[in-house]
Coordinates of C-alpha atoms in Angstrom, one line a residue:
Chain A
M885 CA 47.3 16.0 80.6
N886 CA 44.7 18.7 79.9
R887 CA 41.8 19.2 82.3
K888 CA 39.1 18.4 79.9
S889 CA 40.5 14.9 79.1
T890 CA 41.0 13.9 82.7
D891 CA 37.5 15.2 83.5
Q892 CA 36.2 13.2 80.5
K893 CA 37.9 10.1 81.9
A894 CA 36.4 10.7 85.3
L895 CA 33.0 10.9 83.8
I896 CA 33.4 7.7 81.9
R897 CA 34.6 6.0 85.1
E898 CA 31.6 7.3 87.0
V899 CA 29.2 6.0 84.4
E900 CA 31.0 2.6 84.5
Q901 CA 30.7 2.5 88.3
L902 CA 27.0 3.5 88.4
L903 CA 26.0 1.1 85.8
N904 CA 28.5 -1.6 86.7
E905 CA 29.6 -1.7 83.1
T906 CA 33.2 -2.1 81.9
D907 CA 32.8 -0.9 78.3
V908 CA 31.6 2.7 78.2
R909 CA 32.6 5.0 75.4
P910 CA 32.4 8.8 74.9
T911 CA 30.1 8.3 72.0
D912 CA 27.5 6.5 74.2
N913 CA 24.4 8.0 75.5
F914 CA 23.7 7.5 79.2
I915 CA 20.1 6.7 78.9
E916 CA 20.6 4.3 76.0
L917 CA 23.1 2.4 78.0
G918 CA 20.5 1.8 80.7
G919 CA 20.9 4.9 82.9
N920 CA 17.9 6.9 84.1
S921 CA 17.2 10.4 85.4
F922 CA 17.9 9.4 89.0
L923 CA 21.3 7.9 88.2
A924 CA 22.0 11.0 86.1
L925 CA 21.5 13.3 89.0
Q926 CA 23.6 11.0 91.2
L927 CA 26.3 11.1 88.7
A928 CA 26.3 14.9 88.6
I929 CA 26.4 15.1 92.3
N930 CA 29.2 12.6 92.7
L931 CA 31.4 14.3 90.1
K932 CA 30.7 17.8 91.5
D933 CA 31.4 16.8 95.1
R934 CA 34.3 14.6 94.6
D935 CA 36.1 16.0 91.6
N936 CA 34.6 19.4 91.2
I937 CA 33.5 18.4 87.7
E938 CA 30.4 20.0 86.4
V939 CA 28.0 18.1 84.2
D940 CA 25.0 19.3 82.2
V941 CA 22.3 16.9 83.3
A942 CA 20.0 17.7 80.4
R943 CA 22.8 16.8 77.9
L944 CA 23.6 13.7 79.9
L945 CA 20.0 12.6 79.3
G946 CA 19.9 13.6 75.6
N947 CA 23.4 13.7 74.2
T948 CA 26.5 11.6 74.0
L949 CA 28.9 11.5 77.0
E950 CA 31.5 13.6 75.1
C951 CA 29.2 16.6 75.1
V952 CA 28.2 16.6 78.7
L953 CA 30.9 18.5 80.6
I954 CA 30.4 22.1 81.4
T955 CA 33.6 24.0 80.7
T956 CA 32.6 27.6 79.8
D957 CA 30.9 30.3 81.9
V958 CA 28.1 30.6 79.4
E959 CA 27.3 26.9 79.8
R960 CA 27.6 27.3 83.5
D961 CA 25.0 30.1 83.7
K962 CA 22.6 28.2 81.6
T963 CA 22.6 25.3 84.0
Q964 CA 22.5 27.4 87.1
S965 CA 19.2 26.0 88.4
I966 CA 20.2 22.4 88.0
Q967 CA 23.5 23.1 89.8
T968 CA 21.5 24.4 92.8
I969 CA 19.7 21.1 93.0
C970 CA 22.9 19.3 92.5
G971 CA 24.4 21.3 95.4
Q972 CA 22.7 18.9 97.8
T973 CA 24.7 15.8 98.6
T974 CA 21.7 13.4 98.6
V975 CA 18.8 13.1 96.3
E976 CA 15.5 12.5 98.1
V977 CA 13.0 10.3 96.3
V978 CA 9.6 12.0 96.5
E979 CA 6.7 9.6 95.9
Chain B
M313 CA -4.0 -62.2 94.0
E314 CA -7.2 -62.5 96.1
A315 CA -5.2 -61.8 99.2
Y316 CA -4.4 -58.3 98.0
R317 CA -7.8 -57.4 96.7
E318 CA -8.7 -55.6 99.8
T319 CA -5.4 -53.8 100.0
V320 CA -5.8 -52.7 96.4
M321 CA -9.3 -51.5 96.9
K322 CA -8.4 -49.4 100.0
L323 CA -5.2 -48.1 98.4
G324 CA -6.9 -47.2 95.2
F325 CA -10.2 -46.0 96.6
G326 CA -11.3 -43.1 94.5
L327 CA -8.2 -43.6 92.3
Q328 CA -9.5 -45.9 89.5
P329 CA -6.3 -45.7 87.5
V330 CA -4.3 -47.0 90.5
V331 CA -6.7 -49.9 91.1
E332 CA -6.6 -51.0 87.5
A333 CA -2.9 -50.9 87.3
L334 CA -2.3 -52.7 90.5
N335 CA -4.8 -55.4 89.7
K336 CA -3.2 -55.8 86.3
A337 CA 0.2 -56.1 87.8
L338 CA -0.8 -58.5 90.5
E339 CA -2.7 -60.7 88.0
E340 CA -0.2 -60.8 85.2
N341 CA 3.1 -61.0 87.2
P342 CA 3.1 -60.3 90.9
E343 CA 6.8 -61.0 91.0
A344 CA 7.7 -58.3 88.5
P345 CA 9.9 -55.5 90.0
A346 CA 7.8 -52.6 91.2
V347 CA 10.7 -50.6 92.7
I348 CA 14.5 -50.7 92.8
H349 CA 17.0 -48.8 94.9
N350 CA 20.7 -49.6 94.6
D351 CA 20.6 -53.4 94.8
K352 CA 17.3 -53.7 96.7
V353 CA 14.2 -54.8 94.7
R354 CA 10.6 -55.1 95.7
S355 CA 8.1 -56.9 93.5
Y356 CA 4.5 -55.7 93.1
R357 CA 3.4 -58.4 95.5
Q358 CA 6.0 -57.3 98.2
L359 CA 5.1 -53.7 97.6
C360 CA 1.5 -54.3 98.4
E361 CA 2.4 -56.4 101.5
S362 CA 4.7 -53.7 102.8
A363 CA 2.2 -50.9 102.2
Q364 CA -0.5 -52.9 104.0
N365 CA 1.9 -53.5 106.9
I366 CA 2.6 -49.8 107.2
A367 CA -1.0 -48.9 107.0
T368 CA -1.7 -51.2 109.9
Q369 CA 1.1 -49.7 112.0
L370 CA -0.2 -46.2 111.2
T371 CA -3.6 -47.1 112.5
E372 CA -2.0 -48.7 115.6
M373 CA -0.3 -45.4 116.3
A374 CA -3.8 -43.8 116.3
I375 CA -3.1 -41.8 113.1
L376 CA -6.7 -41.5 111.8
P377 CA -8.1 -41.3 108.3
G378 CA -8.1 -37.7 107.2
E379 CA -5.1 -36.7 109.3
R380 CA -1.9 -35.2 107.8
L381 CA 1.5 -36.7 108.3
A382 CA 4.7 -34.7 107.7
L383 CA 7.5 -36.8 106.2
D384 CA 11.2 -36.5 106.6
I385 CA 12.4 -39.7 104.9
P386 CA 15.0 -39.9 102.2
R387 CA 14.0 -41.1 98.7
S388 CA 14.0 -44.8 99.0
I389 CA 11.9 -48.0 98.6
A390 CA 10.7 -47.3 102.2
L391 CA 9.4 -43.9 101.2
Y392 CA 7.5 -45.3 98.2
E393 CA 5.9 -48.0 100.4
L394 CA 5.1 -45.4 103.0
M395 CA 3.2 -43.3 100.4
L396 CA 1.1 -46.3 99.5
G397 CA 0.7 -47.2 103.1
C398 CA -0.7 -43.7 103.8
L399 CA -3.1 -44.2 100.9
I400 CA -4.5 -47.4 102.4
A401 CA -4.8 -45.8 105.8
G402 CA -6.5 -42.7 104.4
V403 CA -3.7 -40.5 105.8
S404 CA -2.5 -37.5 103.8
F405 CA 1.3 -36.9 103.5
M406 CA 3.3 -33.8 103.2
S407 CA 7.0 -34.2 102.6
L408 CA 9.2 -31.7 104.3
P409 CA 12.0 -30.2 102.2
R410 CA 15.2 -32.2 102.8
G411 CA 17.2 -29.1 103.5
F412 CA 15.2 -28.0 106.5
D413 CA 16.7 -28.2 110.0
K414 CA 14.7 -29.7 112.9
S415 CA 13.1 -26.5 114.1
E416 CA 12.1 -25.5 110.6
Q417 CA 10.6 -29.0 110.2
I418 CA 8.5 -28.7 113.3
Q419 CA 7.4 -25.2 112.4
E420 CA 6.3 -26.3 108.9
A421 CA 4.5 -29.4 110.2
K422 CA 2.6 -27.3 112.7
R423 CA 1.8 -24.7 110.1
A424 CA 0.3 -27.4 108.0
N425 CA -1.7 -28.8 110.9
C426 CA 0.1 -32.2 110.7
V427 CA -0.6 -34.7 113.4
G428 CA 3.1 -35.4 113.6
I429 CA 6.4 -36.0 111.8
L430 CA 7.7 -39.3 110.6
T431 CA 11.4 -39.1 110.3
D432 CA 14.5 -41.3 110.2
T433 CA 16.2 -39.0 112.7
E434 CA 15.5 -37.7 116.2
L435 CA 13.4 -34.7 117.0
P436 CA 13.2 -32.6 120.1
L437 CA 9.7 -33.8 120.8
N438 CA 8.3 -36.2 123.4
G439 CA 7.5 -39.9 122.8
G440 CA 8.6 -41.2 119.5
L441 CA 6.8 -44.3 118.1
S442 CA 8.8 -46.7 115.9
L443 CA 7.5 -47.5 112.4
R444 CA 9.5 -50.6 111.6
G445 CA 11.9 -50.3 108.7
I446 CA 11.1 -46.6 108.2
G447 CA 11.6 -44.4 111.1
T448 CA 10.1 -42.8 114.1
F449 CA 6.8 -41.0 114.4
W450 CA 6.9 -37.9 116.6
K451 CA 3.5 -36.6 117.6
L452 CA 3.0 -32.9 117.6
P453 CA 0.9 -31.2 120.2
E454 CA -2.8 -30.9 119.2
S455 CA -3.2 -29.3 115.8
N456 CA -5.8 -26.7 114.9
R457 CA -7.2 -29.0 112.3
G458 CA -9.7 -30.7 114.6
L459 CA -11.3 -33.9 113.5
V460 CA -11.8 -34.3 109.8
R461 CA -15.4 -35.1 108.8
S462 CA -15.8 -38.8 108.2
D463 CA -17.4 -38.3 104.8
I464 CA -14.2 -36.6 103.4
A465 CA -11.7 -38.4 105.6
G466 CA -9.2 -40.1 103.4
D467 CA -10.1 -37.8 100.5
E468 CA -6.9 -35.8 100.7
V469 CA -3.9 -37.7 99.3
Y470 CA -1.0 -35.3 99.8
C471 CA 0.0 -31.7 100.4
V472 CA 2.8 -29.7 98.8
R473 CA 4.1 -26.3 99.7
T474 CA 4.3 -23.9 96.9
S475 CA 7.7 -22.4 96.4
G476 CA 6.4 -19.0 97.6
T477 CA 8.3 -16.7 95.2
T478 CA 5.7 -14.1 96.3
G479 CA 5.2 -14.0 100.0
E480 CA 5.1 -17.0 102.3
P481 CA 4.8 -20.5 100.8
K482 CA 1.3 -21.8 100.8
I483 CA 0.0 -25.3 101.3
V484 CA -1.8 -27.0 98.5
P485 CA -3.9 -30.0 99.5
I486 CA -4.7 -32.4 96.6
M487 CA -7.7 -34.8 96.8
R488 CA -8.1 -38.2 95.3
G489 CA -10.5 -36.9 92.6
Q490 CA -7.9 -34.4 91.4
L491 CA -5.1 -36.9 91.4
S492 CA -7.2 -39.4 89.7
S493 CA -8.0 -36.9 86.9
F494 CA -4.3 -36.1 86.6
L495 CA -3.3 -39.8 86.3
E496 CA -6.1 -40.5 83.8
N497 CA -5.4 -37.4 81.7
S498 CA -1.7 -37.8 81.6
Q499 CA -2.0 -41.5 80.6
K500 CA -4.4 -40.7 77.8
A501 CA -2.5 -37.7 76.6
L502 CA 1.0 -39.2 76.6
K503 CA 0.3 -42.9 75.9
I504 CA 3.5 -44.0 77.5
D505 CA 4.1 -47.7 77.2
L506 CA 3.4 -50.0 80.2
Y507 CA 6.0 -51.9 82.0
A508 CA 8.7 -49.3 81.4
K509 CA 11.5 -48.3 83.8
W510 CA 11.0 -44.8 85.3
L511 CA 13.6 -42.9 87.2
W512 CA 12.6 -41.1 90.4
T513 CA 14.9 -38.2 91.0
H514 CA 12.9 -35.5 92.7
D515 CA 12.3 -34.8 96.3
L516 CA 8.7 -35.7 97.4
S517 CA 8.3 -32.1 98.6
F518 CA 8.2 -31.1 94.9
D519 CA 5.1 -32.5 93.3
Y520 CA 7.0 -33.6 90.2
A521 CA 7.8 -36.6 92.4
I522 CA 4.1 -37.5 92.4
W523 CA 4.2 -37.9 88.7
E524 CA 7.4 -40.0 88.9
T525 CA 6.0 -42.3 91.5
F526 CA 2.2 -42.5 90.8
G527 CA 2.8 -42.1 87.1
C528 CA 5.1 -45.2 87.1
L529 CA 2.5 -47.1 89.2
V530 CA -0.4 -46.5 86.9
H531 CA 1.7 -47.6 84.0
C532 CA 2.7 -50.9 85.8
G533 CA 6.2 -49.6 85.5
C534 CA 9.4 -50.3 87.5
L535 CA 10.4 -47.3 89.6
V536 CA 14.2 -46.9 89.9
V537 CA 15.2 -44.7 92.8
L538 CA 18.0 -42.2 92.3
D539 CA 19.8 -42.1 95.6
E540 CA 19.8 -38.6 97.2
N541 CA 23.5 -38.8 97.6
K542 CA 24.0 -39.6 93.9
K543 CA 21.8 -36.9 92.5
P544 CA 24.4 -34.0 92.5
D545 CA 26.8 -36.2 90.5
A546 CA 25.8 -36.0 86.9
R547 CA 28.1 -38.9 85.8
S548 CA 26.7 -41.1 88.5
T549 CA 23.2 -40.4 87.4
Q550 CA 24.1 -41.1 83.8
R551 CA 25.6 -44.4 84.8
L552 CA 22.5 -45.4 86.7
M553 CA 20.3 -44.5 83.7
A554 CA 22.4 -46.7 81.5
K555 CA 22.8 -49.6 83.9
A556 CA 19.1 -49.7 85.0
G557 CA 17.9 -49.2 81.5
I558 CA 15.8 -46.1 82.2
N559 CA 13.0 -45.5 79.7
V560 CA 11.2 -42.5 81.2
L561 CA 13.2 -39.6 82.5
S562 CA 11.5 -36.6 84.1
V563 CA 13.6 -33.4 84.6
T564 CA 13.4 -29.7 84.7
P565 CA 15.2 -27.9 81.8
S566 CA 17.9 -26.7 84.3
E567 CA 18.5 -30.3 85.4
F568 CA 18.7 -31.6 81.9
R569 CA 21.4 -29.0 81.1
Y570 CA 23.2 -30.0 84.2
L571 CA 23.0 -33.7 83.5
F572 CA 24.1 -33.5 79.9
S573 CA 26.4 -30.5 80.0
S574 CA 29.8 -30.7 78.4
E575 CA 31.2 -31.1 81.9
A576 CA 29.8 -34.6 82.1
G577 CA 31.5 -35.6 78.9
S578 CA 30.0 -36.1 75.4
V579 CA 26.7 -37.9 75.5
N580 CA 26.1 -41.1 73.6
W581 CA 22.4 -41.4 73.5
E582 CA 22.7 -45.0 72.3
D583 CA 23.8 -45.9 75.9
Y584 CA 20.3 -45.1 77.2
P585 CA 17.1 -47.0 76.2
L586 CA 15.1 -43.8 76.7
T587 CA 11.6 -43.6 75.2
E588 CA 10.5 -40.3 76.9
I589 CA 12.2 -37.3 78.4
L590 CA 9.7 -35.1 80.2
F591 CA 10.4 -31.5 80.9
A592 CA 8.5 -29.6 83.6
G593 CA 8.9 -26.9 86.2
E594 CA 10.4 -24.2 84.0
K595 CA 10.1 -22.6 80.6
L596 CA 11.6 -25.0 78.0
S597 CA 13.7 -23.1 75.5
T598 CA 14.7 -24.9 72.3
S599 CA 18.4 -24.3 73.0
T600 CA 18.2 -26.7 76.0
F601 CA 18.0 -29.8 73.9
S602 CA 18.6 -28.6 70.3
P603 CA 22.2 -29.9 70.3
F604 CA 20.8 -33.3 70.9
F605 CA 17.6 -33.2 68.9
N606 CA 18.7 -35.1 65.9
Q607 CA 20.2 -37.9 67.8
L608 CA 17.2 -38.1 70.1
D609 CA 14.9 -38.1 67.1
K610 CA 16.8 -40.8 65.5
A611 CA 16.7 -42.9 68.7
K612 CA 12.9 -42.3 68.8
V613 CA 13.0 -40.5 72.1
R614 CA 9.9 -38.4 72.6
L615 CA 10.6 -35.0 74.2
I616 CA 7.6 -33.8 76.1
N617 CA 7.0 -30.3 77.5
A618 CA 4.7 -30.4 80.5
Y619 CA 3.1 -27.4 82.1
G620 CA 1.0 -26.9 85.3
P621 CA 1.2 -25.2 88.7
S622 CA 1.1 -27.5 91.8
E623 CA -2.4 -26.0 92.3
T624 CA -3.7 -27.9 89.3
T625 CA -2.1 -31.2 90.4
V626 CA 1.4 -31.7 89.0
F627 CA 0.7 -30.7 85.4
C628 CA -2.3 -30.1 83.2
A629 CA -1.0 -29.6 79.6
T630 CA 1.6 -31.3 77.6
H631 CA 3.2 -30.9 74.2
V632 CA 5.3 -33.4 72.3
V633 CA 8.2 -31.6 70.6
T634 CA 8.3 -31.8 66.8
K635 CA 11.0 -31.0 64.3
G636 CA 9.1 -27.9 63.4
D637 CA 9.4 -26.6 66.9
L638 CA 13.2 -26.2 66.5
A639 CA 12.7 -22.9 64.7
L640 CA 10.9 -21.5 67.8
E641 CA 12.5 -19.8 70.7
S642 CA 10.5 -21.6 73.4
I643 CA 8.5 -24.8 73.2
P644 CA 4.7 -24.5 73.5
I645 CA 3.0 -26.0 76.5
G646 CA 0.3 -27.4 74.1
K647 CA -3.4 -27.7 74.9
P648 CA -5.0 -28.3 78.2
F649 CA -5.9 -31.9 79.2
P650 CA -9.5 -33.1 78.8
G651 CA -11.6 -31.7 81.6
I652 CA -9.3 -28.7 81.9
K653 CA -10.1 -25.2 80.5
F654 CA -7.5 -22.5 79.9
E655 CA -8.5 -18.9 79.7
L656 CA -6.2 -15.9 78.9
L657 CA -7.1 -12.9 81.0
N658 CA -6.0 -9.8 79.2
S659 CA -5.6 -6.9 81.5
N660 CA -4.2 -4.3 79.2
D661 CA -7.2 -2.1 79.6
L662 CA -8.9 -1.0 82.8
E663 CA -11.4 -3.9 82.4
A664 CA -10.1 -7.5 82.1
E665 CA -11.1 -9.1 78.9
N666 CA -11.5 -12.8 78.9
L667 CA -10.9 -14.9 75.9
E668 CA -12.3 -18.4 76.1
L669 CA -10.3 -20.9 74.4
N670 CA -10.9 -24.6 74.0
G671 CA -8.2 -25.0 71.5
A672 CA -10.6 -24.6 68.6
D673 CA -11.8 -21.1 67.5
V674 CA -8.9 -18.7 67.8
Q675 CA -9.5 -15.2 66.5
D676 CA -6.7 -13.1 67.8
L677 CA -3.2 -13.9 68.9
E678 CA -3.8 -12.6 72.4
F679 CA -1.8 -13.0 75.5
G680 CA -2.6 -12.7 79.2
E681 CA -2.6 -14.4 82.6
L682 CA -3.6 -18.0 82.3
K683 CA -6.7 -18.9 84.3
I684 CA -7.2 -22.7 84.8
C685 CA -10.5 -24.5 85.6
G686 CA -11.3 -28.1 85.7
T687 CA -11.1 -31.5 87.5
Q688 CA -7.4 -31.2 88.4
V689 CA -7.7 -27.8 90.0
F690 CA -7.5 -27.7 93.8
A691 CA -10.2 -26.4 96.1
G692 CA -8.1 -23.7 97.8
Y693 CA -5.0 -23.2 99.9
E694 CA -4.9 -24.5 103.5
G695 CA -6.4 -21.9 105.7
G696 CA -7.4 -19.8 102.6
E697 CA -10.6 -19.0 100.8
P698 CA -12.2 -21.8 98.8
L699 CA -11.6 -21.3 95.0
T700 CA -14.8 -20.4 93.2
D701 CA -13.8 -19.3 89.7
G702 CA -10.8 -21.2 88.6
Y703 CA -7.2 -20.7 89.5
H704 CA -5.3 -17.6 88.5
S705 CA -1.9 -19.0 87.7
G706 CA 0.2 -15.8 87.6
D707 CA 1.7 -17.2 84.4
I708 CA 1.6 -15.1 81.3
C709 CA 0.9 -17.1 78.2
R710 CA -0.1 -16.5 74.6
L711 CA -1.7 -18.5 71.9
D712 CA 0.2 -19.3 68.7
E713 CA -1.3 -19.6 65.2
Q714 CA -1.8 -23.3 65.7
G715 CA -3.9 -22.8 68.8
R716 CA -1.2 -24.0 71.2
F717 CA -0.5 -22.2 74.4
V718 CA 3.0 -20.8 74.8
F719 CA 4.4 -19.8 78.2
I720 CA 6.0 -16.4 78.3
G721 CA 6.9 -15.7 81.9
R722 CA 5.7 -15.2 85.4
S723 CA 3.8 -12.1 86.2
S724 CA 4.9 -10.3 89.3
G725 CA 1.8 -8.2 89.0
Y726 CA 3.4 -5.1 87.5
Q727 CA 6.0 -3.2 89.4
K728 CA 6.8 0.5 89.2
I729 CA 10.1 2.0 88.3
N730 CA 10.4 5.7 88.9
G731 CA 6.7 6.1 88.1
F732 CA 6.5 3.7 85.1
R733 CA 4.7 0.4 85.1
V734 CA 6.9 -2.5 84.1
E735 CA 6.4 -6.2 83.8
P736 CA 9.8 -7.9 84.2
Y737 CA 8.8 -10.9 82.1
E738 CA 8.5 -8.6 79.1
I739 CA 12.1 -7.6 79.4
E740 CA 13.1 -11.2 80.1
E741 CA 11.4 -12.3 76.9
Y742 CA 13.0 -9.5 75.0
L743 CA 16.5 -10.4 76.2
Q744 CA 15.8 -14.1 75.6
S745 CA 15.0 -13.4 72.0
H746 CA 18.6 -12.2 71.5
E747 CA 20.5 -15.0 69.8
K748 CA 23.3 -15.1 72.3
V749 CA 21.0 -15.2 75.3
D750 CA 19.5 -18.4 76.8
E751 CA 17.8 -17.2 79.9
A752 CA 17.3 -13.8 81.6
V753 CA 16.0 -12.9 85.0
V754 CA 14.9 -9.3 85.5
W755 CA 13.6 -7.5 88.5
V756 CA 13.1 -4.0 90.0
E757 CA 15.2 -3.1 93.0
N758 CA 14.0 -0.1 95.0
T759 CA 17.1 1.4 96.4
S760 CA 17.3 4.0 99.1
N761 CA 19.7 6.4 97.4
Q762 CA 19.5 5.7 93.7
G763 CA 15.8 5.4 93.0
D764 CA 14.3 2.3 91.4
L765 CA 16.7 0.3 89.3
L766 CA 16.0 -2.4 86.8
L767 CA 18.4 -5.3 87.2
A768 CA 19.1 -8.2 84.9
C769 CA 21.0 -11.5 85.3
V770 CA 21.7 -13.2 82.0
R771 CA 22.8 -16.7 81.1
G772 CA 24.5 -16.7 77.7
C773 CA 24.3 -19.5 75.2
R774 CA 26.8 -22.2 75.6
D775 CA 30.3 -21.5 74.2
V776 CA 29.3 -18.0 73.0
E777 CA 31.0 -14.7 73.8
L778 CA 28.6 -12.2 75.2
S779 CA 29.2 -8.8 76.7
T780 CA 27.0 -6.6 78.9
R781 CA 27.6 -3.8 76.4
E782 CA 26.0 -5.9 73.6
L783 CA 22.9 -6.4 75.8
R784 CA 22.7 -2.7 76.5
L785 CA 22.8 -1.9 72.9
A786 CA 20.2 -4.5 72.2
C787 CA 18.0 -2.9 74.9
S788 CA 18.4 0.5 73.5
K789 CA 15.6 -0.5 71.1
L790 CA 13.3 -0.7 74.1
P791 CA 11.5 2.3 75.7
P792 CA 14.0 3.9 78.1
Y793 CA 12.3 2.9 81.3
L794 CA 12.4 -0.8 80.2
R795 CA 16.2 -0.9 79.8
P796 CA 18.0 -2.7 82.7
S797 CA 20.6 -0.4 84.4
R798 CA 22.8 -3.2 85.6
Y799 CA 23.6 -6.6 84.2
R800 CA 25.4 -9.6 85.4
L801 CA 26.5 -12.3 83.1
F802 CA 26.6 -16.0 83.9
D803 CA 27.6 -19.1 82.0
D804 CA 26.0 -22.5 82.4
K805 CA 28.2 -23.6 85.3
Q806 CA 27.6 -20.5 87.4
W807 CA 23.9 -20.2 87.0
P808 CA 22.3 -21.0 90.3
I809 CA 19.7 -23.8 90.5
N810 CA 17.6 -24.4 93.6
E811 CA 16.7 -27.6 95.3
R812 CA 13.7 -28.1 93.1
G813 CA 16.0 -28.1 90.0
K814 CA 14.8 -24.7 88.9
T815 CA 16.6 -21.4 88.3
D816 CA 17.2 -19.9 91.7
R817 CA 16.0 -16.3 91.2
M818 CA 16.6 -15.4 94.8
S819 CA 20.2 -16.4 94.6
L820 CA 20.6 -14.4 91.4
R821 CA 19.2 -11.3 93.1
R822 CA 21.6 -11.7 96.0
S823 CA 24.5 -12.1 93.7
M824 CA 23.9 -8.6 92.4
Y825 CA 24.8 -7.3 95.9
E826 CA 27.8 -9.5 96.2
Q827 CA 29.1 -8.1 93.0
E828 CA 28.9 -4.6 94.3
E829 CA 30.5 -5.1 97.7
Y830 CA 34.1 -4.2 97.8

């Protein structure tokens, strides 16, 4: 089983768990399904911490789930700043 | 008849509709049944005698006019007689919710400044006095109410607790004038026939019971008591309705669905000599009765949607369902009763805009919070500020093209979700407009580690397949911040109903947690 497809499955599972939804597809958009930016960050943190899977949060918000995984170095550099934030294990809500 | 004149005068003092009805009943046929429970019957004559008897005993117990008596008595002939006895004695009654335990009862009665509790059980208080045939009166230590001014003593008829969906439940005192208006208005608006059989199914702690009992009384009707033990059993209730020949049935939409669900077997409306089914307490969606509409129409049963907060004395607007209403999603609440004014307060802008509506000139199809003024509106909560400028109901309504008010939902006063202002009732309405959705409850949950979440519990239409995915896709048309993040689906049987017969929103909210605990 190649890495990308297991990662993709883990991503779908994580979305399902966060939204408590059983029917999530790679062609879905997280926000359209009812996700929001907080949940998106939580998702990125969970996948990074638990499975070492990297997710492009901007794409999570704007694209379909199949486009969201970061797999190349180029992509990784582009999202460096977001990774730094996601390096924390909790997100603090600032009023 | 002469013997009862004084009784009737005292009972009905300030309640003209009651005086007229009782005099009529006693003149025409004093032996006619006034109330029935199982196989016990009381005629109008006996009812008056019992009520007078009770009033005398209350006075002997030094319960003075103007004082408040907390009640913990099951629905019965005795309770009905007690209500009338209190009226004669000028004593106000407040029925405690039947589910309360003894300490809750004592606490509530104290909070409402009651002089004591009349119950058919024992209480951990000193010196109970026996009220023959009814129960025991347990006096509470001195209340904060002090002595009621003699000029208004006896003015207050009853108190109810509001359900308190926002904050602590408040106490609503209702005076003779307000009740009198309600009885007159409802009689004029609905023109229900006299001498009919009415079913009493609601706990007296819910003011719907005031309509069932006093409504029956002013129509010289025969009140049939649904035993508390029988109420949860739909088939048993149906059998009673058929056997007793019930003409006037008063329910909440949830109770109607429960009573006539497919669980209870197929309904043959010919078994019931119904003339009116009244719906109150919740939003009435067409789907609640539409499977039965044609049969009910053929049998000439009027379906009436009644609206009103407890603060405006039971209800203050009614609408009789017509065939044309079947095309609508939810049934209008109609136009306010005479002497009642509805205003829609539109707070979309920084300044609230008031649109005055008397049912006539309607320029715009506006919506807003319903403000209610008039003769049925209460004077203010117990221990609260007196009402000066009408009652803000917290209900969001709109006006349709025919000048009828339509209930949209409760306003929680907007809530914030991750910085955005949301009104849950808007999302509820949107979900409810989906053809497969019957009812939706939406709220904001402020979590500690996942920010603010919008949650939705949805009851699908009967016998229809619905998935949460479908709901998500439907909501993708809404602005992103209005889309619920999590959904929970229920069918008819699982949807929780509280002791008042309404959708149990608190239970729905709790169920979201249960779902997530593994």
